[in-house]
Amino acid sequence: MTRPALLPLYINGGFEEGSARFDNISPVDGRLLSQVVEADAAQVSRAVKAASDALQGPWGRYSAPERAAMLHKVADGIQARFDDFVAAEVADTGRPLHLARTLDLPRAIANFRTFADLAVAQVDDCCETPQADGGLLFNYTVRKPLGVVAVIAPWNLPLLLLTWKLGPALAMGNTVVCKPSEETPSSAALLAEVMNEAGVPAGVFNLVHGFGPGSAGEFLTHDRLISAVSFTGESRTGSAIMKAVADGVKDISFELGGKNAAVVFADADFDAAVAGVARSSFFNTGQVCLCTERVYVERPIFERFVAALKERAENLKLGYPDEDGVDLGPLVSRQHREKVLSYFALAREEGAQVVTGGETPRFGDARDQGAYVRPTIWTGLPDHARCVREEIFGPVCHIAPFDDEEEILSRVNDSPYGLACALWTQRLDRAHRLARRVQVGIVWVNAWYARDLRTPFGGSKLSGLGREGGRHSLDFYSEISNVCVKL
Ligand code: NAD
Ligand code: 6OD
């Protein structure tokens, strides 16, 4: 019997094994994909020390264009191994192959190229300050790296979300220790190979695998040599990390959970809205922080909309990642499926009408060992129901009717989360009025998850802290210092 692959750590330019290991299981059929080295406290500490030392080495003297050239080489390296990365993403997540090919990989490459170029193009402020005595002060700003950045990533878009933070962190001259999710370690392991082949100096990029509490995640956030933690994941994990870094007053950037609303007005392009909401509720099996688990539809079109979305949901094809026409893969793990199924049961207890779904499919083959659930639509729940307030992170939405603009604004805003909102209307005056007052970081009008990496991205309330994207990323990943010269 062949032994499963072993995914090593990458510390100070070298691949390392260790005594503790954990299994990486396929959510498609429950197969063992690989074993992963779990970094112990000493290994995490060495990774951080290597990153700290690397700031004093050649990397610390690279100009922005030299760093950009290196990051373009990394992007070239990912492009050269495109199919290997696709296979790694698909194996760990079970997502359709076409999704990895058209979203995850292009974005990972763009995350390096875009921020490399933005960092080169960055021009900072300066000003002259006249003095009472006729003299002049000249003020200008310089950007310095923060130091060692811990990048802690989730499992839902593993490579996309890791590189979204790693790209700008390196472009601004930091060194990094990355910890991918324990559920999805494979693409990060490949990335370490690409970093090595591209000649990124030892210690600039380090990779530690492991879990959160009592493992690599927690060790990282407590390390005194870490200057900043850039984290994407659940809100309660964000809260634990915030406590962990409080004593060291480390910089933090948090992209956390969401319970996002889609609002469909009667004047919307009906077919576009149905297609848009089907996408925003079920894309990636509902495992995107931006997914719309709350859907509000203006009363005159409510019944018609529910029927149309039901038809769409029932036509989505669940299957193997490489199957023709497959729309949805499994959830990321059996454990996550247990959580989603617990909400399916809770919805019934809370009085939901199940329009469609609400159960696991039976395939009669190996996929029955996987983590599939059917796309699910509910109606009939009150706004205070837990299923309408809590993030489920599966292919599920609740649809409720509404009657007017003020009413819907207050219902959308009555949420502990504040990440994103999708508005469907042909009246741009109305869309703009709502966009200004809805308490979220990202509003889409007649669209959903359309991205330009130069725009700010992030959430309010439990959905996060700070903004990344474009100059916001350059600002977060640098220490901006003012120099004041008396002329
Ligand atoms: P998670 O919080 O469980 O884990 C995320 C990462 O944090 C993992 O690498 C994990 O090992 C690590 N971790 C867990 N506990 C830790 C601790 N105490 N200290 C340090 N590290 C710790 O999240 P998840 O389940 O992997 O991802 C799904 C969640 O992420 C959802 O809530 C989703 O909404 C959110 N998310 C948000 C965004 C956004 O942009 N706002 C993007 C993607 C995912
Ligand atoms: O596209 C992005 O840049 C981004 N941060 C997406 C987050 C998706 C959440 O699951």
Coordinates of C-alpha atoms and ligand atoms in Angstrom, one line a residue:
M1 CA 0.0 0.0 0.0
T2 CA 1.4 3.4 -0.9
R3 CA 1.8 5.8 2.0
P4 CA -0.1 9.1 1.8
A5 CA 1.9 12.2 1.0
L6 CA 3.3 14.1 4.0
L7 CA 3.0 17.8 3.9
P8 CA 6.0 19.4 5.6
L9 CA 6.5 22.8 7.3
Y10 CA 8.6 25.4 5.5
I11 CA 10.9 27.3 7.9
N12 CA 13.8 29.6 7.1
G13 CA 14.0 28.3 3.5
G14 CA 13.9 24.6 4.4
F15 CA 11.3 21.9 4.5
E16 CA 10.8 20.3 7.9
E17 CA 9.1 17.3 9.3
G18 CA 8.0 16.9 12.9
S19 CA 6.7 14.2 15.3
A20 CA 3.0 15.3 15.4
R21 CA 0.8 14.7 12.3
F22 CA -2.8 15.1 11.4
D23 CA -4.9 13.6 8.6
N24 CA -6.2 15.6 5.6
I25 CA -9.5 14.0 4.6
S26 CA -11.4 14.5 1.3
P27 CA -14.9 16.0 1.8
V28 CA -15.9 14.3 -1.5
D29 CA -15.6 10.7 -0.4
G30 CA -13.9 10.6 3.0
R31 CA -10.6 9.4 1.6
L32 CA -7.3 10.1 3.3
L33 CA -5.6 12.7 1.1
S34 CA -2.4 13.3 3.0
Q35 CA -0.8 13.6 6.4
V36 CA 0.2 17.0 7.6
V37 CA 3.1 17.9 10.0
E38 CA 1.6 19.8 12.9
A39 CA 4.1 22.4 14.0
D40 CA 5.0 22.3 17.7
A41 CA 5.7 25.4 19.8
A42 CA 9.4 25.3 19.2
Q43 CA 9.0 25.1 15.4
V44 CA 6.5 28.0 15.4
S45 CA 8.9 30.0 17.4
R46 CA 11.8 29.2 15.0
A47 CA 9.7 30.2 12.1
V48 CA 8.9 33.6 13.7
K49 CA 12.6 34.1 14.6
A50 CA 13.7 33.2 11.1
A51 CA 11.2 35.8 9.7
S52 CA 12.4 38.4 12.2
D53 CA 16.1 37.7 11.3
A54 CA 15.2 37.9 7.6
L55 CA 14.1 41.5 8.0
Q56 CA 17.8 42.3 8.7
G57 CA 19.0 40.3 5.7
P58 CA 19.0 41.1 1.9
W59 CA 15.2 41.3 1.9
G60 CA 15.3 44.3 4.2
R61 CA 17.4 46.1 1.6
Y62 CA 15.3 45.3 -1.4
S63 CA 13.7 48.3 -3.1
A64 CA 9.9 48.1 -3.9
P65 CA 10.7 47.3 -7.6
E66 CA 13.0 44.5 -6.5
R67 CA 10.4 43.0 -4.2
A68 CA 7.8 43.4 -7.0
A69 CA 10.1 41.5 -9.4
M70 CA 10.3 38.7 -6.9
L71 CA 6.6 38.6 -6.4
H72 CA 6.0 38.4 -10.2
K73 CA 8.4 35.5 -10.2
V74 CA 6.2 33.8 -7.5
A75 CA 3.1 34.5 -9.6
D76 CA 4.9 33.0 -12.6
G77 CA 5.7 29.9 -10.5
I78 CA 2.0 29.5 -9.6
Q79 CA 1.0 29.9 -13.2
A80 CA 3.6 27.3 -14.3
R81 CA 2.1 24.8 -11.8
F82 CA -1.5 25.9 -12.4
D83 CA -2.9 22.4 -12.7
D84 CA -1.1 21.1 -9.5
F85 CA -2.6 24.0 -7.6
V86 CA -6.1 23.4 -9.0
A87 CA -5.8 19.8 -8.0
A88 CA -4.7 20.7 -4.5
E89 CA -7.6 23.2 -4.0
V90 CA -10.1 20.7 -5.4
A91 CA -8.9 17.8 -3.3
D92 CA -9.0 19.7 0.0
T93 CA -12.4 21.5 -0.6
G94 CA -14.2 19.3 -3.1
R95 CA -15.2 22.4 -5.1
P96 CA -16.0 22.1 -8.8
L97 CA -12.8 22.0 -10.9
H98 CA -14.1 24.9 -13.0
L99 CA -14.4 27.1 -9.9
A100 CA -10.8 26.5 -8.9
R101 CA -9.7 27.2 -12.5
T102 CA -11.6 30.4 -12.9
L103 CA -11.6 31.9 -9.4
D104 CA -9.0 30.6 -7.0
L105 CA -6.0 30.3 -9.3
P106 CA -6.5 33.5 -11.3
R107 CA -7.0 35.4 -8.0
A108 CA -4.0 33.9 -6.3
I109 CA -1.8 35.1 -9.2
A110 CA -3.5 38.5 -9.3
N111 CA -3.0 38.9 -5.5
F112 CA 0.8 38.8 -6.1
R113 CA 0.9 40.8 -9.3
T114 CA -1.6 43.5 -8.3
F115 CA 0.0 44.3 -4.9
A116 CA 3.5 44.1 -6.3
D117 CA 2.6 46.8 -8.9
L118 CA 0.6 48.9 -6.5
A119 CA 3.5 49.0 -4.0
V120 CA 5.8 50.3 -6.8
A121 CA 3.3 52.9 -7.9
Q122 CA 2.7 54.1 -4.4
V123 CA 3.6 57.8 -3.9
D124 CA 3.4 59.3 -0.4
D125 CA 2.4 62.7 0.9
C126 CA 4.6 65.6 1.5
C127 CA 3.9 69.2 2.4
E128 CA 5.6 72.5 3.2
T129 CA 4.8 74.1 6.6
P130 CA 5.5 77.9 6.8
Q131 CA 6.8 79.0 10.2
A132 CA 6.0 82.3 12.0
D133 CA 9.7 83.2 11.8
G134 CA 9.7 83.0 8.0
G135 CA 11.3 79.5 8.0
L136 CA 9.9 76.5 6.4
L137 CA 9.4 72.9 7.5
F138 CA 9.2 70.2 4.9
N139 CA 7.2 67.1 5.9
Y140 CA 7.3 63.8 4.0
T141 CA 6.3 60.3 4.8
V142 CA 8.2 57.1 4.4
R143 CA 6.8 53.6 4.7
K144 CA 8.6 50.9 6.6
P145 CA 7.5 47.3 6.9
L146 CA 5.6 46.4 10.1
G147 CA 8.0 43.5 10.7
V148 CA 6.9 39.9 11.0
V149 CA 3.2 39.4 10.0
A150 CA 1.3 36.3 10.9
V151 CA -1.2 35.4 8.2
I152 CA -3.9 33.0 9.5
A153 CA -6.3 31.8 6.9
P154 CA -9.6 29.9 6.7
W155 CA -10.6 26.9 4.6
N156 CA -13.3 28.3 2.3
L157 CA -11.1 29.9 -0.3
P158 CA -7.8 28.6 0.9
L159 CA -5.3 29.9 -1.6
L160 CA -7.2 33.1 -2.6
L161 CA -7.5 34.3 1.0
L162 CA -4.0 33.3 2.0
T163 CA -2.4 35.2 -0.9
W164 CA -4.8 38.1 -0.6
K165 CA -2.9 39.0 2.6
L166 CA 0.5 37.5 1.7
G167 CA 0.8 39.5 -1.5
P168 CA 0.6 42.9 0.0
A169 CA 2.4 41.9 3.1
L170 CA 5.5 40.9 1.1
A171 CA 5.1 43.8 -1.4
M172 CA 5.5 46.2 1.5
G173 CA 8.7 44.5 2.7
N174 CA 7.4 42.5 5.6
T175 CA 8.3 38.9 6.3
V176 CA 5.6 36.4 7.0
V177 CA 4.6 33.3 8.8
C178 CA 1.5 31.7 7.3
K179 CA -0.8 29.3 8.9
P180 CA -3.4 27.9 6.5
S181 CA -6.5 26.1 7.9
E182 CA -6.0 22.6 9.1
E183 CA -8.8 21.6 6.7
T184 CA -7.0 22.9 3.6
P185 CA -3.3 22.7 3.8
S186 CA -2.4 21.4 0.3
S187 CA -2.2 24.6 -1.8
A188 CA -0.1 26.4 0.9
A189 CA 2.3 23.5 0.8
L190 CA 2.7 23.9 -2.9
L191 CA 3.1 27.6 -2.5
A192 CA 6.1 27.0 -0.2
E193 CA 7.7 25.0 -3.1
V194 CA 7.1 27.9 -5.5
M195 CA 8.6 30.4 -3.0
N196 CA 11.6 28.2 -2.7
E197 CA 12.0 27.8 -6.5
A198 CA 11.5 31.5 -7.1
G199 CA 14.5 32.3 -4.8
V200 CA 12.6 34.2 -2.1
P201 CA 15.3 34.7 0.5
A202 CA 15.2 32.3 3.5
G203 CA 13.0 33.4 6.3
V204 CA 10.9 35.8 4.3
F205 CA 8.1 33.3 3.8
N206 CA 7.5 30.6 6.4
L207 CA 4.7 28.1 6.6
V208 CA 3.5 26.3 9.7
H209 CA 0.6 23.9 9.7
G210 CA -1.7 23.1 12.7
F211 CA -4.8 24.0 14.5
G212 CA -5.9 27.1 16.4
P213 CA -6.1 26.8 20.2
G214 CA -3.2 25.0 21.8
S215 CA -1.5 24.7 18.4
A216 CA 0.2 26.7 15.7
G217 CA -2.5 29.4 15.5
E218 CA -2.3 30.2 19.2
F219 CA 1.5 29.9 19.4
L220 CA 1.8 32.4 16.5
T221 CA -0.5 35.1 18.0
H222 CA 1.3 34.9 21.4
D223 CA 4.8 35.2 19.9
R224 CA 6.4 38.5 21.0
L225 CA 8.3 38.8 17.7
I226 CA 5.1 39.0 15.7
S227 CA 4.2 42.6 14.8
A228 CA 0.8 42.1 13.2
V229 CA -1.8 39.5 12.8
S230 CA -3.8 39.4 9.6
F231 CA -6.7 37.0 10.1
T232 CA -9.7 35.7 8.2
G233 CA -12.1 33.4 9.9
E234 CA -14.9 33.2 12.4
S235 CA -15.9 36.2 14.5
R236 CA -15.3 34.3 17.8
T237 CA -11.8 33.3 16.6
G238 CA -11.2 37.0 15.9
S239 CA -12.2 37.8 19.4
A240 CA -9.8 35.2 20.8
I241 CA -7.0 36.5 18.7
M242 CA -7.7 40.1 19.8
K243 CA -7.3 39.0 23.4
A244 CA -4.1 37.1 22.6
V245 CA -2.5 40.2 21.0
A246 CA -3.8 42.8 23.4
D247 CA -0.7 42.7 25.7
G248 CA 1.7 43.2 22.8
V249 CA -0.6 45.8 21.2
K250 CA 0.0 44.2 17.8
D251 CA -1.6 45.5 14.6
I252 CA -4.6 43.5 13.5
S253 CA -6.7 43.2 10.4
F254 CA -9.8 41.0 10.7
E255 CA -12.1 39.7 8.0
L256 CA -14.7 37.7 9.9
G257 CA -18.2 36.2 9.5
G258 CA -21.3 37.5 7.9
K259 CA -25.1 37.1 7.8
N260 CA -25.5 39.1 4.6
A261 CA -28.8 40.2 3.1
A262 CA -29.9 40.3 -0.5
V263 CA -32.8 42.7 -1.0
V264 CA -34.9 42.4 -4.2
F265 CA -37.3 45.2 -5.1
A266 CA -40.3 44.7 -7.3
D267 CA -38.7 46.9 -10.0
A268 CA -35.6 44.7 -10.3
D269 CA -34.8 42.8 -13.5
F270 CA -36.6 39.6 -12.2
D271 CA -34.5 37.0 -14.0
A272 CA -31.2 38.7 -13.2
A273 CA -32.2 39.0 -9.5
V274 CA -33.2 35.3 -9.3
A275 CA -29.9 34.2 -11.0
G276 CA -28.0 36.6 -8.8
V277 CA -29.5 35.4 -5.5
A278 CA -29.1 31.8 -6.5
R279 CA -25.4 32.6 -7.0
S280 CA -25.1 34.7 -3.8
S281 CA -26.8 32.0 -1.7
F282 CA -25.3 28.8 -3.1
F283 CA -22.0 29.7 -4.6
N284 CA -19.1 27.5 -3.3
T285 CA -21.8 25.5 -1.5
G286 CA -22.7 28.7 0.5
Q287 CA -19.2 28.8 2.0
V288 CA -18.2 32.4 1.2
C289 CA -18.4 35.0 4.0
L290 CA -20.3 37.2 1.5
C291 CA -23.1 34.7 0.8
T292 CA -26.6 35.9 1.3
E293 CA -28.3 33.7 3.9
R294 CA -31.0 36.4 4.4
V295 CA -33.1 37.2 1.3
Y296 CA -35.8 39.9 1.4
V297 CA -38.2 40.3 -1.5
E298 CA -40.7 43.1 -2.0
R299 CA -44.2 41.7 -1.4
P300 CA -45.7 42.0 -4.9
I301 CA -43.1 39.6 -6.3
F302 CA -42.5 37.4 -3.3
E303 CA -44.4 34.3 -4.2
R304 CA -43.1 34.3 -7.8
F305 CA -39.6 34.9 -6.6
V306 CA -39.7 32.0 -4.1
A307 CA -41.0 29.7 -6.8
A308 CA -38.3 30.8 -9.3
L309 CA -35.4 30.4 -6.7
K310 CA -36.8 27.0 -5.7
E311 CA -36.6 25.9 -9.4
R312 CA -33.0 27.2 -9.7
A313 CA -31.9 25.5 -6.4
E314 CA -33.4 22.2 -7.5
N315 CA -31.6 22.4 -10.8
L316 CA -28.2 22.8 -9.3
K317 CA -26.1 19.7 -9.9
L318 CA -24.3 18.3 -6.9
G319 CA -21.4 16.0 -7.8
Y320 CA -17.8 15.1 -8.2
P321 CA -15.5 18.1 -8.8
D322 CA -14.6 17.0 -12.3
E323 CA -18.1 15.9 -13.4
D324 CA -19.6 17.7 -16.4
G325 CA -21.9 20.5 -15.5
V326 CA -21.4 20.2 -11.7
D327 CA -22.5 23.3 -9.8
L328 CA -21.9 22.3 -6.2
G329 CA -19.4 20.2 -4.3
P330 CA -19.7 19.1 -0.7
L331 CA -19.2 21.2 2.4
V332 CA -15.6 21.3 3.6
S333 CA -15.9 18.4 6.1
R334 CA -18.2 16.1 7.9
Q335 CA -17.7 18.1 11.0
H336 CA -18.9 21.3 9.2
R337 CA -21.8 19.3 7.8
E338 CA -22.9 18.4 11.3
K339 CA -23.1 22.2 12.1
V340 CA -25.1 22.9 8.9
L341 CA -27.4 20.0 9.6
S342 CA -28.0 21.2 13.1
Y343 CA -29.3 24.4 11.7
F344 CA -31.6 22.4 9.3
A345 CA -33.1 20.8 12.4
L346 CA -33.3 24.1 14.3
A347 CA -35.1 25.8 11.4
R348 CA -37.8 23.2 11.7
E349 CA -38.1 23.7 15.4
E350 CA -38.3 27.5 14.9
G351 CA -41.2 27.0 12.5
A352 CA -39.6 27.4 9.1
Q353 CA -41.4 26.1 5.9
V354 CA -38.9 24.1 4.0
V355 CA -39.3 25.3 0.4
T356 CA -36.7 22.9 -0.9
G357 CA -33.7 20.9 0.5
G358 CA -33.0 20.5 4.2
E359 CA -31.4 17.1 3.9
T360 CA -28.3 15.2 2.7
P361 CA -28.5 13.6 -0.8
R362 CA -27.9 9.9 -1.3
F363 CA -25.7 9.0 -4.2
G364 CA -25.3 5.3 -3.7
D365 CA -21.5 5.6 -4.2
A366 CA -18.4 6.9 -2.5
R367 CA -19.8 10.4 -2.2
D368 CA -22.1 9.1 0.6
Q369 CA -18.9 9.1 2.7
G370 CA -18.5 12.8 1.8
A371 CA -20.0 15.9 3.2
Y372 CA -22.8 16.9 0.8
V373 CA -26.0 18.7 1.6
R374 CA -28.8 19.8 -0.6
P375 CA -29.3 23.5 -1.4
T376 CA -32.0 24.7 1.0
I377 CA -34.6 27.5 1.1
W378 CA -36.8 28.4 4.0
T379 CA -39.6 30.9 4.4
G380 CA -41.8 31.8 7.4
L381 CA -39.3 32.5 10.1
P382 CA -39.4 35.7 12.2
D383 CA -36.5 38.1 12.0
H384 CA -35.4 37.1 15.5
A385 CA -35.1 33.4 14.7
R386 CA -31.6 32.1 15.3
C387 CA -31.5 30.7 11.7
V388 CA -32.1 34.3 10.5
R389 CA -29.5 35.8 12.8
E390 CA -26.6 33.3 13.0
E391 CA -24.1 32.5 10.3
I392 CA -24.6 29.0 9.0
F393 CA -22.0 28.9 6.2
G394 CA -23.8 26.4 4.0
P395 CA -26.0 26.5 0.8
V396 CA -29.0 27.9 2.5
C397 CA -31.2 31.0 2.6
H398 CA -34.3 32.2 4.3
I399 CA -36.7 34.4 2.1
A400 CA -39.0 37.0 3.7
P401 CA -41.3 39.6 2.2
F402 CA -41.0 43.3 2.9
D403 CA -43.1 46.4 2.1
D404 CA -41.0 49.5 2.0
E405 CA -37.6 51.0 2.0
E406 CA -37.3 52.3 5.6
E407 CA -38.7 49.0 6.9
I408 CA -36.2 46.9 4.9
L409 CA -33.3 49.1 5.9
S410 CA -34.0 48.7 9.6
R411 CA -34.4 44.9 9.2
V412 CA -31.2 44.5 7.2
N413 CA -29.3 46.6 9.8
D414 CA -30.8 44.6 12.7
S415 CA -27.9 42.1 12.7
P416 CA -24.8 41.6 14.8
Y417 CA -22.9 41.3 11.5
G418 CA -22.0 44.0 8.9
L419 CA -20.1 42.5 6.0
A420 CA -22.0 42.8 2.7
C421 CA -25.4 43.4 1.1
A422 CA -26.7 42.9 -2.4
L423 CA -29.4 45.2 -3.7
W424 CA -31.5 44.3 -6.7
T425 CA -33.4 47.3 -8.2
Q426 CA -33.4 49.3 -11.4
R427 CA -33.8 52.5 -9.4
L428 CA -30.3 53.8 -8.8
D429 CA -31.5 56.6 -6.6
R430 CA -33.0 54.1 -4.3
A431 CA -29.9 51.9 -4.4
H432 CA -27.7 54.8 -3.5
R433 CA -30.0 55.9 -0.6
L434 CA -29.8 52.4 0.8
A435 CA -26.1 51.9 0.1
R436 CA -25.3 55.0 2.2
R437 CA -27.2 53.8 5.2
V438 CA -26.8 50.0 5.2
Q439 CA -24.4 49.1 8.0
V440 CA -22.0 46.9 6.0
G441 CA -18.5 47.3 4.4
I442 CA -19.4 46.1 0.9
V443 CA -22.6 46.8 -1.1
W444 CA -23.3 45.3 -4.5
V445 CA -26.0 46.8 -6.7
N446 CA -27.4 44.3 -9.3
A447 CA -24.3 42.2 -8.7
W448 CA -22.6 40.0 -6.1
Y449 CA -19.0 39.1 -5.5
A450 CA -17.7 41.2 -8.4
R451 CA -14.2 42.3 -7.4
D452 CA -11.6 44.9 -8.2
L453 CA -8.6 44.5 -6.0
R454 CA -8.0 48.2 -5.8
T455 CA -11.3 48.7 -3.8
P456 CA -11.7 48.5 0.0
F457 CA -12.8 45.2 1.4
G458 CA -13.9 44.5 4.9
G459 CA -16.8 44.5 7.4
S460 CA -18.2 46.3 10.4
K461 CA -19.6 45.0 13.7
L462 CA -18.8 41.3 14.2
S463 CA -17.7 41.1 10.6
G464 CA -14.3 42.5 11.0
L465 CA -11.9 45.3 11.7
G466 CA -10.1 47.4 9.1
R467 CA -10.1 47.4 5.4
E468 CA -7.8 45.7 2.9
G469 CA -7.6 46.1 -0.9
G470 CA -5.7 48.7 -2.9
R471 CA -4.1 51.5 -0.8
H472 CA -5.8 50.1 2.3
S473 CA -3.7 47.0 2.1
L474 CA -0.6 49.1 1.5
D475 CA -1.5 51.2 4.6
F476 CA -2.2 48.2 6.8
Y477 CA 1.0 46.4 5.9
S478 CA 3.3 49.4 6.4
E479 CA 4.3 51.6 9.2
I480 CA 3.9 55.1 7.9
S481 CA 6.4 57.5 9.5
N482 CA 6.5 61.2 9.0
V483 CA 9.9 63.0 8.6
C484 CA 9.9 66.7 9.4
V485 CA 12.9 68.7 8.1
K486 CA 13.6 72.3 9.1
L487 CA 14.7 74.0 5.9
Ligands
NAD1 P1 -11.9 29.6 11.9 O1 -12.0 30.9 12.7 O2 -12.4 28.4 12.6 O3 -10.4 29.3 11.5 C1 -9.7 30.2 10.7 C2 -8.2 30.0 11.0 O4 -7.9 30.4 12.3 C3 -7.7 28.6 10.9 O5 -6.4 28.6 10.3 C4 -7.7 28.1 12.3 O6 -6.8 27.1 12.6 C5 -7.2 29.4 13.0 N1 -7.6 29.5 14.4 C6 -8.6 29.0 15.1 N2 -8.6 29.3 16.4 C7 -7.5 30.1 16.5 C8 -6.9 30.8 17.7 N3 -7.5 30.7 18.9 N4 -5.8 31.5 17.5 C9 -5.2 31.5 16.3 N5 -5.7 30.9 15.2 C10 -6.8 30.2 15.3 O7 -12.7 29.9 10.6 P2 -13.0 28.9 9.4 O8 -14.0 27.9 9.9 O9 -11.7 28.3 8.9 O10 -13.6 29.8 8.3 C11 -15.0 30.1 8.1 C12 -15.2 31.4 8.8 O11 -14.4 32.4 8.2 C13 -16.7 31.9 8.5 O12 -17.2 32.5 9.7 C14 -16.5 32.9 7.4 O13 -17.6 33.9 7.4 C15 -15.2 33.5 7.8 N6 -14.6 34.2 6.6 C16 -14.7 35.6 6.5 C17 -14.1 36.2 5.4 C18 -14.2 37.7 5.3 O14 -13.6 38.2 4.3 N7 -14.9 38.5 6.1 C19 -13.6 35.5 4.4 C20 -13.6 34.1 4.5 C21 -14.1 33.5 5.6
6OD2 O1 -12.2 38.4 -2.8 C1 -11.6 38.8 -1.7 O2 -10.6 39.6 -1.8 C2 -12.0 38.3 -0.4 N1 -11.3 38.8 0.6 C3 -13.1 37.4 -0.3 C4 -13.6 36.9 0.9 C5 -14.5 35.9 0.8 C6 -15.0 35.3 2.0 O3 -15.3 34.1 2.1

